Short mmCIF file of C-alpha atoms in Angstrom, two decimals:
data_model
loop_
_atom_site.label_atom_id
_atom_site.label_comp_id
_atom_site.label_asym_id
_atom_site.label_seq_id
_atom_site.Cartn_x
_atom_site.Cartn_y
_atom_site.Cartn_z
CA UNK C 157 71.86 60.12 46.44
CA UNK C 158 74.81 61.45 48.37
CA UNK C 159 75.61 61.64 52.06
CA UNK C 160 78.29 63.40 54.08
CA UNK C 161 79.99 61.13 56.64
CA UNK C 162 81.96 62.58 59.57
CA UNK C 163 84.02 60.40 61.90
CA UNK C 164 84.54 61.75 65.42
CA UNK C 165 87.59 61.29 67.65
CA UNK C 166 86.07 58.19 69.33
CA UNK C 167 85.56 56.48 65.95
CA UNK C 168 81.79 57.03 65.79
CA UNK C 169 80.26 58.23 62.55
CA UNK C 170 77.56 60.74 61.77
CA UNK C 171 75.92 60.83 58.37
CA UNK C 172 73.96 63.65 56.71
CA UNK C 173 71.99 63.51 53.44
CA UNK C 174 72.80 66.01 50.72
CA UNK C 175 69.20 66.55 49.64
CA UNK C 176 69.20 70.27 50.39
CA UNK C 177 71.82 72.87 51.25
CA UNK C 178 73.98 71.63 54.13
CA UNK C 179 75.85 74.38 55.96
CA UNK C 180 78.94 73.39 57.95
CA UNK C 181 80.34 75.58 60.71
CA UNK C 182 80.51 76.35 64.45
CA UNK C 183 77.17 78.16 64.68
CA UNK C 184 74.23 76.40 66.31
CA UNK C 185 72.25 77.32 63.17
CA UNK C 186 74.47 75.11 60.96
CA UNK C 187 73.31 71.71 59.77
CA UNK C 188 76.69 70.19 60.67
CA UNK C 189 78.31 71.76 63.73
CA UNK C 190 82.05 71.44 64.25
CA UNK C 191 83.72 72.45 67.53
CA UNK C 192 87.22 73.27 66.25
CA UNK C 193 88.10 76.94 67.04
CA UNK C 194 89.54 77.50 63.53
CA UNK C 195 86.18 76.66 61.92
CA UNK C 196 84.17 79.76 61.03
CA UNK C 197 80.60 80.17 62.25
CA UNK C 198 79.39 79.52 58.67
CA UNK C 199 82.35 77.86 57.01
CA UNK C 200 81.16 75.88 53.96
CA UNK C 201 78.00 74.90 52.14
CA UNK C 202 77.43 71.54 50.42
CA UNK C 203 74.57 71.38 47.93
CA UNK C 204 73.36 69.57 44.82
CA UNK C 205 74.35 71.14 41.52
CA UNK C 206 72.30 69.48 38.75
CA UNK C 207 72.14 66.29 40.81
CA UNK C 208 75.83 66.16 41.72
CA UNK C 209 77.22 67.38 45.04
CA UNK C 210 79.25 70.57 45.21
CA UNK C 211 80.95 72.46 48.03
CA UNK C 212 81.38 76.20 48.41
CA UNK C 213 83.76 77.89 50.80
CA UNK C 214 81.87 80.78 52.43
CA UNK C 215 84.83 83.23 52.23
CA UNK C 216 86.51 81.91 55.37
CA UNK C 217 90.01 82.94 56.46
CA UNK C 218 91.20 79.34 56.97
CA UNK C 219 89.59 78.02 53.80
CA UNK C 220 88.17 74.66 52.79
CA UNK C 221 90.17 71.83 51.22
CA UNK C 222 88.92 69.10 48.88
CA UNK C 223 91.27 66.13 48.56
CA UNK C 224 94.07 68.25 50.06
CA UNK C 225 93.63 71.22 47.65
CA UNK C 226 92.31 74.59 48.86
CA UNK C 227 89.22 75.58 46.93
CA UNK C 228 88.06 79.01 45.77
CA UNK C 229 84.29 79.45 45.40
CA UNK C 230 82.37 76.35 44.30
CA UNK C 231 83.89 72.94 43.54
CA UNK C 232 82.03 69.90 42.20
CA UNK C 233 82.36 66.73 44.28
CA UNK C 234 82.17 63.02 43.55
CA UNK C 235 81.83 59.93 45.70
CA UNK C 236 84.96 59.37 47.77
CA UNK C 237 86.06 63.01 47.89
CA UNK C 238 87.35 64.27 51.23
CA UNK C 239 86.37 67.75 52.44
CA UNK C 240 88.68 69.13 55.13
CA UNK C 241 87.65 72.03 57.34
CA UNK C 242 90.37 72.81 59.90
CA UNK C 243 91.16 69.44 61.51
CA UNK C 244 87.73 67.94 60.66
CA UNK C 245 87.25 65.68 57.65
CA UNK C 246 84.00 64.96 55.85
CA UNK C 247 83.75 62.13 53.30
CA UNK C 248 81.32 62.26 50.35
CA UNK C 249 79.54 58.91 49.93
CA UNK C 250 77.09 57.85 47.21
CA UNK C 251 74.30 55.60 48.45
CA UNK C 252 71.22 54.01 46.94
CA UNK C 253 67.81 55.22 48.13
CA UNK C 254 67.36 51.98 50.10
CA UNK C 255 70.73 52.41 51.83
CA UNK C 256 69.75 55.98 52.62
CA UNK C 257 66.45 54.82 54.15
CA UNK C 258 68.22 52.23 56.30
CA UNK C 259 70.83 54.80 57.39
CA UNK C 260 68.22 57.35 58.46
CA UNK C 261 65.78 54.96 60.11
CA UNK C 262 66.72 52.94 63.15
CA UNK C 263 64.66 50.37 65.03
CA UNK C 264 64.17 52.89 67.82
CA UNK C 265 62.37 55.22 65.40
CA UNK C 266 59.72 52.66 64.44
CA UNK C 267 57.21 51.04 66.78
CA UNK C 268 57.60 47.31 67.01
CA UNK C 269 54.61 45.30 65.80
CA UNK C 270 52.32 43.96 68.52
CA UNK C 271 53.17 40.28 68.84
CA UNK C 272 50.88 39.63 71.79
CA UNK C 273 49.19 36.25 71.38
CA UNK C 274 46.05 37.52 73.16
CA UNK C 275 45.20 40.00 70.46
CA UNK C 276 42.03 39.40 68.42
CA UNK C 277 42.50 37.07 65.50
CA UNK C 278 41.64 38.06 61.98
CA UNK C 279 41.27 36.20 58.70
CA UNK C 280 44.91 37.00 57.97
CA UNK C 281 45.97 34.96 61.01
CA UNK C 282 44.23 31.78 59.85
CA UNK C 283 46.45 29.17 58.22
CA UNK C 284 45.98 28.63 54.53
CA UNK C 285 44.11 25.46 53.55
CA UNK C 286 46.19 22.62 52.22
CA UNK C 287 46.37 22.72 48.49
CA UNK C 288 45.25 19.51 46.82
CA UNK C 289 46.69 18.75 43.41
CA UNK C 290 44.21 18.78 40.51
CA UNK C 291 42.98 15.36 39.38
CA UNK C 292 44.91 13.79 36.53
CA UNK C 293 42.84 13.70 33.35
CA UNK C 294 41.75 10.29 32.11
CA UNK C 295 43.11 9.03 28.79
CA UNK C 296 40.72 9.77 25.92
CA UNK C 297 38.53 6.83 24.93
CA UNK C 298 39.40 5.14 21.65
CA UNK C 299 36.64 5.36 19.05
CA UNK C 300 34.89 2.14 18.17
CA UNK C 301 33.68 1.17 14.73
CA UNK C 302 35.14 1.87 11.29
CA UNK C 303 37.41 4.89 10.90
CA UNK C 304 35.71 8.04 9.67
CA UNK C 305 37.00 9.72 6.53
CA UNK C 306 37.70 13.41 6.67
CA UNK C 307 35.29 15.69 4.84
CA UNK C 308 38.00 16.86 2.44
CA UNK C 309 38.51 13.31 1.15
CA UNK C 310 34.81 12.85 0.54
CA UNK C 311 34.50 16.19 -1.29
CA UNK C 312 37.62 15.47 -3.32
CA UNK C 313 36.34 12.05 -4.34
CA UNK C 314 33.01 13.60 -5.38
CA UNK C 315 34.76 16.17 -7.57
CA UNK C 316 36.88 13.48 -9.29
CA UNK C 317 33.80 11.32 -9.86
CA UNK C 318 31.85 14.29 -11.32
CA UNK C 319 34.77 15.13 -13.65
CA UNK C 320 34.95 11.51 -14.82
CA UNK C 321 31.21 11.39 -15.57
CA UNK C 322 31.41 14.77 -17.38
CA UNK C 323 34.32 13.50 -19.49
CA UNK C 324 32.55 10.25 -20.35
CA UNK C 325 29.33 11.94 -21.42
CA UNK C 326 30.62 15.05 -23.16
CA UNK C 327 34.02 13.78 -24.22
CA UNK C 328 32.75 11.39 -26.98
CA UNK C 329 31.36 13.78 -29.20
#
């Protein structure tokens, strides 16, 4: 997102988003009004051209300069470029959407939250209960008695025993 930043003679700044066509000139109908007598009523137009800012001189006798060079027709802009119209200078600045929100919204534009202590309480105002840690698990009990053989060992021993019996009975013959 791009913004146009103008610094006045007292050092104050004004900032304008380039989200639509921005017309600069002396006319009260312009988005950015400049008071210099050599500025035309509708002097220049800044707009987005495929997402990038561009400036167009509106066929004015005194012209529009970008970075000190007089432009003819439309010129693409980038962050940091300086547009000069008569003695007025406008800087092109790229900002993030969050920066743009902060720049266009001041504390005076938003109502302050009601911090009155006499307001009705809600469940959100209640403190959270203290969190108790879960109990530590007890160590598993050791089995008592003789150790148990796994099923695979028992089945394997049965197969070996059956093969031995088969060999003894049928192998003699």
